[in-house]
Short mmCIF file of C-alpha atoms in Angstrom, two decimals:
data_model
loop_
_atom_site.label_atom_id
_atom_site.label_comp_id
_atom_site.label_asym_id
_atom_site.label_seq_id
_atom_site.Cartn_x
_atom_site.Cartn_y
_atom_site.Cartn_z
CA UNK A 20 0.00 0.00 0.00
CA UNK A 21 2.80 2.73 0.76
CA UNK A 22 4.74 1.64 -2.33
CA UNK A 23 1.48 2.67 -4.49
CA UNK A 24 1.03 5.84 -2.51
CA UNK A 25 4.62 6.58 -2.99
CA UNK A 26 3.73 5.61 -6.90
CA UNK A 27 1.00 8.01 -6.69
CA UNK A 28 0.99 11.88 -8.44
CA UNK A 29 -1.49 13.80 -6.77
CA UNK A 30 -4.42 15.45 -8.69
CA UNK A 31 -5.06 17.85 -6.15
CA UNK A 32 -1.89 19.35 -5.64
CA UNK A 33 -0.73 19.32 -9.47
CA UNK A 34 -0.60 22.52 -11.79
CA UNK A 35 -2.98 22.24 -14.69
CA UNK A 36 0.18 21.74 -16.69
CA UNK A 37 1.51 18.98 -14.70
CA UNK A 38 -1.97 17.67 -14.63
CA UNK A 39 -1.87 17.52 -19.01
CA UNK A 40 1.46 15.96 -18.80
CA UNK A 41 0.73 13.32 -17.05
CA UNK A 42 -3.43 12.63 -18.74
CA UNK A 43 -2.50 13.25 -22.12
CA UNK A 44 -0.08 10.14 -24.03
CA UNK A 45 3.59 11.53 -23.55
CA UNK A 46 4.96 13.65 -26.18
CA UNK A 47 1.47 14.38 -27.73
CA UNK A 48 0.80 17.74 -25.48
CA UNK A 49 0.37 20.89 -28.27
CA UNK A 50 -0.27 24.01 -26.91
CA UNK A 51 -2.07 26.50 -28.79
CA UNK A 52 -1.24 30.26 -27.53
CA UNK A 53 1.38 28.98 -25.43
CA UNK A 54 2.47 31.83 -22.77
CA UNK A 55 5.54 33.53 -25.03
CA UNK A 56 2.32 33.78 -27.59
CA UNK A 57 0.06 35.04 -25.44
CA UNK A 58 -1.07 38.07 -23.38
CA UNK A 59 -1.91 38.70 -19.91
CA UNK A 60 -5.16 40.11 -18.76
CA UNK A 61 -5.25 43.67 -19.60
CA UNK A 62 -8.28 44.03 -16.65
CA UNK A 63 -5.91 42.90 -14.01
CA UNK A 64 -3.02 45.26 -15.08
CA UNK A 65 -5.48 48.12 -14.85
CA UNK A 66 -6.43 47.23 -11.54
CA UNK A 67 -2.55 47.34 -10.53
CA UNK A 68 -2.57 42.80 -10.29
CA UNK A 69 -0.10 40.99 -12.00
CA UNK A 70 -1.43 38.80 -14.78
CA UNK A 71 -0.50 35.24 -15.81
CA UNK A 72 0.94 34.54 -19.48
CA UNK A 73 -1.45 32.09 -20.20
CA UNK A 74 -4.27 33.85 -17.82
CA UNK A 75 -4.71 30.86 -15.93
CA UNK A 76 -5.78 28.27 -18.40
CA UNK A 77 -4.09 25.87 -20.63
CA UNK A 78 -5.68 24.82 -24.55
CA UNK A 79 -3.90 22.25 -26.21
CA UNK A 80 -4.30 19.54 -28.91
CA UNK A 81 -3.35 16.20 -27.66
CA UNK A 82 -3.62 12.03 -27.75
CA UNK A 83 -5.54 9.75 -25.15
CA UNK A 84 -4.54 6.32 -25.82
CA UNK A 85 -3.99 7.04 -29.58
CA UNK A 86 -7.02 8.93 -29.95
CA UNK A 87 -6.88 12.70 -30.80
CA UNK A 88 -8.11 15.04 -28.28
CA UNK A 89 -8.61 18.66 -27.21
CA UNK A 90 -7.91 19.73 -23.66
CA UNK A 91 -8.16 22.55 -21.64
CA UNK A 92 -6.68 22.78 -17.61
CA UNK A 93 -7.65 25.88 -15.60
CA UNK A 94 -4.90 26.48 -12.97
CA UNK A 95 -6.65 26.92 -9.82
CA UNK A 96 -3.52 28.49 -8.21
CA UNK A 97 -3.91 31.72 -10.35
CA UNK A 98 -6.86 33.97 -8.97
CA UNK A 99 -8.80 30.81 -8.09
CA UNK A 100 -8.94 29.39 -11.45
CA UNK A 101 -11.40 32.79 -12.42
CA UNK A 102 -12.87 32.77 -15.62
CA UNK A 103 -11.69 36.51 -16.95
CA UNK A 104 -12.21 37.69 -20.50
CA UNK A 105 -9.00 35.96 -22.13
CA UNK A 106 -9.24 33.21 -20.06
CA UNK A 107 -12.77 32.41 -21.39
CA UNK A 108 -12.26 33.48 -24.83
CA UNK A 109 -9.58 30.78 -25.14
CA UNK A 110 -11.81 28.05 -23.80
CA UNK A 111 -14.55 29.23 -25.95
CA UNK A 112 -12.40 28.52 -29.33
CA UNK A 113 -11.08 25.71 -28.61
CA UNK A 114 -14.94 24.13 -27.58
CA UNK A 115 -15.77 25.91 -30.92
CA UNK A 116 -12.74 24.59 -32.88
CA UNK A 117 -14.02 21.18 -31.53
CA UNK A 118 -17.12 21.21 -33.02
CA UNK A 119 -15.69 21.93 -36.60
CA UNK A 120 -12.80 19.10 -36.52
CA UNK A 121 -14.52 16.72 -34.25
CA UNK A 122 -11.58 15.13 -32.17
CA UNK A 123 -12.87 11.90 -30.19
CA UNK A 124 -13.16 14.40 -27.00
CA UNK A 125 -12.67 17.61 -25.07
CA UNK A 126 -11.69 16.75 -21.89
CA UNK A 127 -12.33 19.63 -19.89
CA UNK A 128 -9.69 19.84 -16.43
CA UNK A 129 -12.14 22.48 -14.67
CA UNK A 130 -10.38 23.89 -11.27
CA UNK A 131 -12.35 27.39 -10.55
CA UNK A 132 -14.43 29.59 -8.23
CA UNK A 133 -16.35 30.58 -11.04
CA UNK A 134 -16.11 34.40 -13.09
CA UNK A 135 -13.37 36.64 -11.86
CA UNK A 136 -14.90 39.54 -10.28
CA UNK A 137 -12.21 41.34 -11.40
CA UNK A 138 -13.39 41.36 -14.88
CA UNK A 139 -17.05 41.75 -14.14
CA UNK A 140 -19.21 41.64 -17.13
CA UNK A 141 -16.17 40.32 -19.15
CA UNK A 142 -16.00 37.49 -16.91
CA UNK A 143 -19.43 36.98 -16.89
CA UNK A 144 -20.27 37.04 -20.68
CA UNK A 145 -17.34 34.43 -21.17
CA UNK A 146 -19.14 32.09 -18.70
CA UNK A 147 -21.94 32.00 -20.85
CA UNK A 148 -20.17 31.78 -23.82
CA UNK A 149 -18.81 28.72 -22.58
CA UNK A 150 -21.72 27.34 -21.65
CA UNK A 151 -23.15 28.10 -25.04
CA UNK A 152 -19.92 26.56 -26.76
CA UNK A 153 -20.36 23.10 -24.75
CA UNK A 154 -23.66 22.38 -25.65
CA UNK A 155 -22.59 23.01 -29.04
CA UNK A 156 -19.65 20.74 -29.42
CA UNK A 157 -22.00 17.86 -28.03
CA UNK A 158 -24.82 18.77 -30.24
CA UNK A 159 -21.71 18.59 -33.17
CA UNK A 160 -21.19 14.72 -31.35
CA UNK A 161 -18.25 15.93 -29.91
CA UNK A 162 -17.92 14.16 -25.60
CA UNK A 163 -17.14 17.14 -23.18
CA UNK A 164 -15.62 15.38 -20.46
CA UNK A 165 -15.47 17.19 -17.37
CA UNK A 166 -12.49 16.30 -14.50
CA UNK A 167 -12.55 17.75 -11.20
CA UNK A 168 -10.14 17.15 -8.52
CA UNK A 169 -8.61 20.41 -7.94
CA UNK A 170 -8.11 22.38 -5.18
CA UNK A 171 -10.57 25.14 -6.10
CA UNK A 172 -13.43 22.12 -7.29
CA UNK A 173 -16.09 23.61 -10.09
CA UNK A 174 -17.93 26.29 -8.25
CA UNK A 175 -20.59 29.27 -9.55
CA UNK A 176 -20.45 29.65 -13.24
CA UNK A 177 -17.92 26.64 -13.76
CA UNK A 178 -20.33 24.48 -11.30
CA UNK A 179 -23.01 25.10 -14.22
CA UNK A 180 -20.30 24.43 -16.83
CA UNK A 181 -19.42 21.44 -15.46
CA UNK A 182 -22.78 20.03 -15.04
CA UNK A 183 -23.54 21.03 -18.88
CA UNK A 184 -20.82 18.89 -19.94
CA UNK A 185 -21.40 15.15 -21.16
CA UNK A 186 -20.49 13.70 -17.96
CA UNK A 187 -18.31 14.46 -14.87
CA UNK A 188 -15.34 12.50 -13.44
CA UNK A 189 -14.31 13.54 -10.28
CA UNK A 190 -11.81 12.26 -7.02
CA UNK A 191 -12.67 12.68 -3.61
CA UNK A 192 -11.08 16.12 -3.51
CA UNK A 193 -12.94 17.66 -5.89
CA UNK A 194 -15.70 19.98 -4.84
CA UNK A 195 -18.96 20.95 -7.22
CA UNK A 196 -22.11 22.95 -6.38
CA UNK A 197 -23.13 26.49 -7.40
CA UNK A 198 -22.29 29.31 -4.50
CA UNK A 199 -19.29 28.21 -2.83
CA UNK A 200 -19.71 27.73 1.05
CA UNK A 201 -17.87 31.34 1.54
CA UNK A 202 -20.92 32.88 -0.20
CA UNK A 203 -23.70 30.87 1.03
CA UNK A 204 -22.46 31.63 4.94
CA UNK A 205 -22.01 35.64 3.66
CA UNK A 206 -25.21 35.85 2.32
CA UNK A 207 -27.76 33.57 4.51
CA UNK A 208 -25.69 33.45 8.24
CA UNK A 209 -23.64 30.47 9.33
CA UNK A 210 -26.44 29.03 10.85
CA UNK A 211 -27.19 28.11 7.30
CA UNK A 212 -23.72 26.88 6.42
CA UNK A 213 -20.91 27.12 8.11
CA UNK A 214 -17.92 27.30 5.33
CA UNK A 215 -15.19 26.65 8.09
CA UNK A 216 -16.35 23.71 8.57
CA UNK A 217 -14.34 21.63 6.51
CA UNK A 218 -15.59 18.60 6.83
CA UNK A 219 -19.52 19.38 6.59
CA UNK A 220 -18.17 21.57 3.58
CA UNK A 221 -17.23 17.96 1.71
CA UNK A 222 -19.89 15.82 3.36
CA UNK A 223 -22.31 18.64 1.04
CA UNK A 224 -20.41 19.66 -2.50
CA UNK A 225 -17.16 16.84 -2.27
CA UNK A 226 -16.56 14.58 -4.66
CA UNK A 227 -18.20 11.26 -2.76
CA UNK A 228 -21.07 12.83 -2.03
CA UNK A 229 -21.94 13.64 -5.49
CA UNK A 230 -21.06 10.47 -6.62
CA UNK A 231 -23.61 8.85 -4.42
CA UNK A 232 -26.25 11.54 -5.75
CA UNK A 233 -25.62 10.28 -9.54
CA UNK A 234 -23.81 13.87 -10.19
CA UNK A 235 -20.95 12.20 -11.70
CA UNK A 236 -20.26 9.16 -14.31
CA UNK A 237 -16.80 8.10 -12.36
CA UNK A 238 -15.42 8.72 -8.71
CA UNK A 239 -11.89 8.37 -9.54
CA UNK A 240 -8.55 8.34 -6.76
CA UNK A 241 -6.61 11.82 -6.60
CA UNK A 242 -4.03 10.58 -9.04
CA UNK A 243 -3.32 11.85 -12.27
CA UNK A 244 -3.17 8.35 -13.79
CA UNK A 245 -6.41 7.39 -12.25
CA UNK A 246 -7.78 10.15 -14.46
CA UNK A 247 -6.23 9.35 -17.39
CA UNK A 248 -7.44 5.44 -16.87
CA UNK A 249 -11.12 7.33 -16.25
CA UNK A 250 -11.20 9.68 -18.98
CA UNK A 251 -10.31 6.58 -21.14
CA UNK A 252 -12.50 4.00 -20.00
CA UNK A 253 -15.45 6.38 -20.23
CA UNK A 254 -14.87 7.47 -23.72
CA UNK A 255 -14.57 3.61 -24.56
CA UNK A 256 -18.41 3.29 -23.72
CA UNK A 257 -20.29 6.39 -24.65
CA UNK A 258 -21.81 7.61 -27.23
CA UNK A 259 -23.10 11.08 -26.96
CA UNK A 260 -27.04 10.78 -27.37
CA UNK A 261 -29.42 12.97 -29.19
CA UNK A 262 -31.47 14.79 -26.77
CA UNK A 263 -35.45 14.90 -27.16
CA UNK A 264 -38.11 15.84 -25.22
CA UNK A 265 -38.96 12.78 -23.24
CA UNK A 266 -35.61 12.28 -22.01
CA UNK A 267 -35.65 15.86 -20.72
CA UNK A 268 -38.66 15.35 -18.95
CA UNK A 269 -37.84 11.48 -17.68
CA UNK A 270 -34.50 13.94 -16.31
CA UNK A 271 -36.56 16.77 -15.03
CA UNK A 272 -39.03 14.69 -13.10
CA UNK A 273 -35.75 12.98 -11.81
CA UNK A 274 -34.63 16.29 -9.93
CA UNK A 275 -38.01 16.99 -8.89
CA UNK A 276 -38.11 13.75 -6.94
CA UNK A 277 -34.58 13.95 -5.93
CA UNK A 278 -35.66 17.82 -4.37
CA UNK A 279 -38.60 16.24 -2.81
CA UNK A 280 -36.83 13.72 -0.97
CA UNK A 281 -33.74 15.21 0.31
CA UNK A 282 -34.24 19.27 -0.19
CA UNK A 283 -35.01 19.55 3.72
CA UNK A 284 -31.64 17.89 4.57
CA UNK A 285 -29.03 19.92 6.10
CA UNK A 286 -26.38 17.16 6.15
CA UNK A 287 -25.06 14.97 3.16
CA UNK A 288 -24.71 12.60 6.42
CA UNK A 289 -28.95 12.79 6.33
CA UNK A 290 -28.61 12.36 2.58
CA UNK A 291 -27.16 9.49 2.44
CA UNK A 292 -29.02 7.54 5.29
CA UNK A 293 -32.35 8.32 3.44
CA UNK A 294 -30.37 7.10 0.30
CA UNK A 295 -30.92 3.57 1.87
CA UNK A 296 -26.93 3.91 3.43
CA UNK A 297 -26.85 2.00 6.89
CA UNK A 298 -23.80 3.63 8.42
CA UNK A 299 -23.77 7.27 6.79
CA UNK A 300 -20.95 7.99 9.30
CA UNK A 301 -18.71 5.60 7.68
CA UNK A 302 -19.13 7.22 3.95
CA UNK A 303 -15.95 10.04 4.89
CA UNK A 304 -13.08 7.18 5.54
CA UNK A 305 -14.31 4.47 3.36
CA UNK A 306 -11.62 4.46 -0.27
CA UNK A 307 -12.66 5.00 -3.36
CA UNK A 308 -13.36 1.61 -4.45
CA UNK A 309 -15.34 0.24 -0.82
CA UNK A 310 -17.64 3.85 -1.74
CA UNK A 311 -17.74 2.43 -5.60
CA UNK A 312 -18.97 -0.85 -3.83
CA UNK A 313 -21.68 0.41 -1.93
CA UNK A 314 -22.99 3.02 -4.19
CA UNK A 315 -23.77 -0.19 -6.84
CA UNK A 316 -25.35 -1.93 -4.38
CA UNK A 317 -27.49 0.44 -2.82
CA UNK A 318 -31.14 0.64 -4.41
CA UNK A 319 -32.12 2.64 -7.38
CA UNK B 28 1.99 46.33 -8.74
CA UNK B 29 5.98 47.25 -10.01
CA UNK B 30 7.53 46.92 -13.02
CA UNK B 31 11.34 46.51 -12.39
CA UNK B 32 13.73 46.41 -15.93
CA UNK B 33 16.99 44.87 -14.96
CA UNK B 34 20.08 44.20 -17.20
CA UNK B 35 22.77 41.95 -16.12
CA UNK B 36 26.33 40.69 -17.73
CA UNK B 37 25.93 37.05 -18.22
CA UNK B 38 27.85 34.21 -20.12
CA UNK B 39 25.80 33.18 -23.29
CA UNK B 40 23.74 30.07 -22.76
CA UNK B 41 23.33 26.97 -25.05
CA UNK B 42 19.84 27.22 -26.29
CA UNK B 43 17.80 23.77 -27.03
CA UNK B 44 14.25 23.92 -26.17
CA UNK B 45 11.10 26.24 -27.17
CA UNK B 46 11.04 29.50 -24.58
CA UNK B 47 10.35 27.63 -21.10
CA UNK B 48 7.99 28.34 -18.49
CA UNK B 49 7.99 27.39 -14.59
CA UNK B 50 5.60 27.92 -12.03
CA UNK B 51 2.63 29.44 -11.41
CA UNK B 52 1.17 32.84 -10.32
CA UNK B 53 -0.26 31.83 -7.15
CA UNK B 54 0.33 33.51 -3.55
CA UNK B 55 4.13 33.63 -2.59
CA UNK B 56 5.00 32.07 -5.86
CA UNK B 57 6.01 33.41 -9.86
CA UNK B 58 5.66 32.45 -12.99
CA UNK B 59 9.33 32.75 -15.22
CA UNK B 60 9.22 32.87 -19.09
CA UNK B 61 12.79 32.25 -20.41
CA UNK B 62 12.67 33.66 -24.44
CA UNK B 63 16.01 34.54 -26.28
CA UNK B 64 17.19 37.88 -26.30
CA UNK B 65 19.42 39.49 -29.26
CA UNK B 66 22.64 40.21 -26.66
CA UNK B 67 24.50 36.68 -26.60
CA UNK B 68 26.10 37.95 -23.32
CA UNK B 69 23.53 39.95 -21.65
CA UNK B 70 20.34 38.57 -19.79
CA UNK B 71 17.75 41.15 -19.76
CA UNK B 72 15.18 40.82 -16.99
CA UNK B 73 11.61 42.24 -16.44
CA UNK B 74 9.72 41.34 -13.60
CA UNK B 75 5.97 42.50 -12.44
CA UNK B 76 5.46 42.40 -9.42
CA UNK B 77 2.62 42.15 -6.73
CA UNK B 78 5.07 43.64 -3.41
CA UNK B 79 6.37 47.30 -3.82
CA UNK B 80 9.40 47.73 -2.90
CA UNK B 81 11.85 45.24 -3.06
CA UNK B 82 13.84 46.50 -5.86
CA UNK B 83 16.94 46.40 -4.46
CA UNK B 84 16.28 42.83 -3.42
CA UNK B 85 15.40 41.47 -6.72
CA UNK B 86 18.86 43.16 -7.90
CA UNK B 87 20.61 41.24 -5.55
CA UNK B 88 18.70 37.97 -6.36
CA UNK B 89 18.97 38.13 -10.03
CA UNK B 90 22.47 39.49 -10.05
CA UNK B 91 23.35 36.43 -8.63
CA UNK B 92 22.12 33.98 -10.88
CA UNK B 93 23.36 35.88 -13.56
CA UNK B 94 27.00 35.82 -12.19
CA UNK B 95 26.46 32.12 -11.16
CA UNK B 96 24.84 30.57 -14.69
CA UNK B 97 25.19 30.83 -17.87
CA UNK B 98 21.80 32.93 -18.76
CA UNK B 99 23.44 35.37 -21.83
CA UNK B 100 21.02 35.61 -24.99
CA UNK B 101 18.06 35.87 -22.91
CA UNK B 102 14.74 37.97 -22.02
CA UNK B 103 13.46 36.82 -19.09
CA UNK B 104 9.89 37.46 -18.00
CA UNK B 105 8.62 37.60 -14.35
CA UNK B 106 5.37 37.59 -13.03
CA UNK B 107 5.34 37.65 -9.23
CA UNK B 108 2.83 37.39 -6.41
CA UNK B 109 5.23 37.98 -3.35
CA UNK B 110 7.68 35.20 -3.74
CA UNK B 111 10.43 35.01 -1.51
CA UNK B 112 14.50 35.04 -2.72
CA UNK B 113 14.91 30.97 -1.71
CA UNK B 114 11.52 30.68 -4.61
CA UNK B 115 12.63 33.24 -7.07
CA UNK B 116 16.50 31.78 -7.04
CA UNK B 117 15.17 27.87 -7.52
CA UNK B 118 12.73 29.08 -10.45
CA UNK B 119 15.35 30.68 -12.16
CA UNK B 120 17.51 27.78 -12.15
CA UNK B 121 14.52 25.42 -12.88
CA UNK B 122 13.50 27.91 -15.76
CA UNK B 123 16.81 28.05 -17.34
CA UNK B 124 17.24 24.45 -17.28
CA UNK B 125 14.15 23.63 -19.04
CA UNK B 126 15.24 26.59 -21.42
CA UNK B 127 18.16 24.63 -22.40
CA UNK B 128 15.91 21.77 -23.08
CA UNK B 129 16.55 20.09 -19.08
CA UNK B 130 12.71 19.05 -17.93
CA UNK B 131 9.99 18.80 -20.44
#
């Protein structure tokens, strides 16, 4: 067991960089704007902030087991993996540029807080653009794979993005909801949530706990090559399917029952006992593969 | 923010790889773009940075590096979010290295 951990190249505490390197086949990482090309945020210099080269996201052709790919790797270390207006713009051509050449995926390495206040309306127009430009790289029959493991999870307009995507993979680290637990405790009182508290903070948005809700295809180990074994076994079974209206419904109904039975809960520890889980306690320290185990054989 | 210019004597380094880029712009840590300059034995430097004040320091720091290496021919770019000398002097070696083609 300490040999593997030893063996083991942590998601979580990667840069989006080292996060391509290791998820993408080696040698077949192709950056497009790479930083010497590219300029920082001209929003940030006017609000005296140093900018990144790349503004805090990576676009690159590349190869999963053979197959070509696009990717794209926010770097949550860089103003919380914001979405600002070059940031956005570059993940909104390379979604685009994806549904003209049709690689076998876009696998999409989301690690953000969402739009960077910074750029305001910039920030918040590229969100939207993004979501726009995911929908239509699937409707082209183009996979948008969303991984999150990072240490800023998918949160506000990435949370959406994330969830618009053909499927999620995620590790136990990795965080997604909608207001982050900062904003939820500023807004409503921490009687309502109390964002210090780490723990209840993963119990409600981390990576197990939506698992176990259906939220994500694949609960993966924080390991880069556990991603890359994810990302590939997923793409080996899907096909991306076309939507109509009685799926959407059959899916809406689906999150009207799922608000009906747990939207009182305050505690993903209530969620999952009324999921049909007999120790909910036990859910935080079981690995990833006993929580694989009892999610399959809890019922449906 | 600053914007410090520095120029330093340096001997010219062997040049392999595409410009190279370490690190990241995250609290107490940079980001360092190596690109090659047009003066074989000068390394020209500029750095933005996110602590006022520490010009003198970052003289000392990259003076240094460019007495100790080989860094001539090159236009190094800094972006800094309060990084401290030990983190700016490993970067630079870690930058030039993968300059001259070192780490992928």
């Amino acid at each position: 067991m300490i040999a593997s951990l030893a063996a083991r190249h942590s998601w979580f505490e990667a840069t989006a960089r080292a996060r391509l390197g290791g998820l993408l086949d080696p040698g077949s990482f192709s950056e497009i704007l790479p930083p010497a090309e590219s300029n920082p945020s001209p929003h940030l210099a006017l609000l005296d902030l140093p900018g990144a080269f790349d503004d805090g996201v990576v676009v690159c052709y590349g190869q999963l087991e053979k197959k070509p790919i696009f990717a794209i790797a926010q770097e949550g270390q860089f103003m919380g993996g914001a979405v600002g207006e070059i940031h956005g713009a570059k993940i909104v051509g390379m979604l685009r540029r994806a549904a003209q050449e049709k690689p076998a995926a876009v696998l999409f390495l989301i690690d953000s807080g969402g739009v960077r206040l910074h750029e305001a309306n910039a920030g918040l127009i590229a969100i939207s653009e993004i979501m726009r430009a995911v929908l239509d790289a699937r409707a082209a029959g183009v996979p948008v794979i969303a991984l999150v493991g990072g240490s800023c999870g998918a949160f506000g307009g990435m949370g959406i993005v994330a969830k618009l995507c053909s499927a999620i993979i995620i590790s136990e680290e990795g965080r997604l909801a909608l207001s982050g637990p900062e904003v939820i405790e500023t807004v409503a009182g921490v009687e309502e949530f109390d964002s210090k508290d780490r723990a209840l903070v993963w119990r409600v948005t981390g990576g197990k706990h939506r698992y176990l809700m259906g939220d994500c295809a694949m609960l993966v180990d924080d390991d880069i090559a556990a991603f890359r074994r994810g990302a590939t076994e997923f793409l080996a079974g899907w096909s991306e399917p076309t939507p109509d209206v009685a799926t959407l419904r059959a899916r809406q109904r689906v999150l009207q029952n799922r608000l009906a039975a747990y939207g009182a809960l305050r505690d993903g520890l209530d969620v999952w006992a009324a999921l049909g889980i007999a120790q909910p306690e036990s859910v935080p320290l079981l690995d990833r593969d006993s929580l694989v185990a009892l999610k399959e054989g809890l019922p449906t | 923010m600053e914007t410090l210019d520095f120029r330093f004597d340096s001997k010219p380094v062997p040049r392999v790889a595409d410009p190279a880029l370490c690190g990241v712009v995250g609290s107490g840590n940079l980001e360092i773009l190596v690109k090659p300059g047009i003066e074989p034995e000068a390394c020209r430097v500029r750095i933005k940075t996110s602590a006022r004040g520490f010009g003198a320091t970052w003289q000392a720091v990259l003076g240094s590096f460019a007495a100790s290496h080989a860094a001539g021919g090159t236009v190094i770019a800094i972006n800094d979010m309060g990084a401290t000398p030990a983190v700016v002097t490993l970067r630079l070696a870690q930058a030039l290295a993968e300059y001259q083609g070192g780490n992928p």
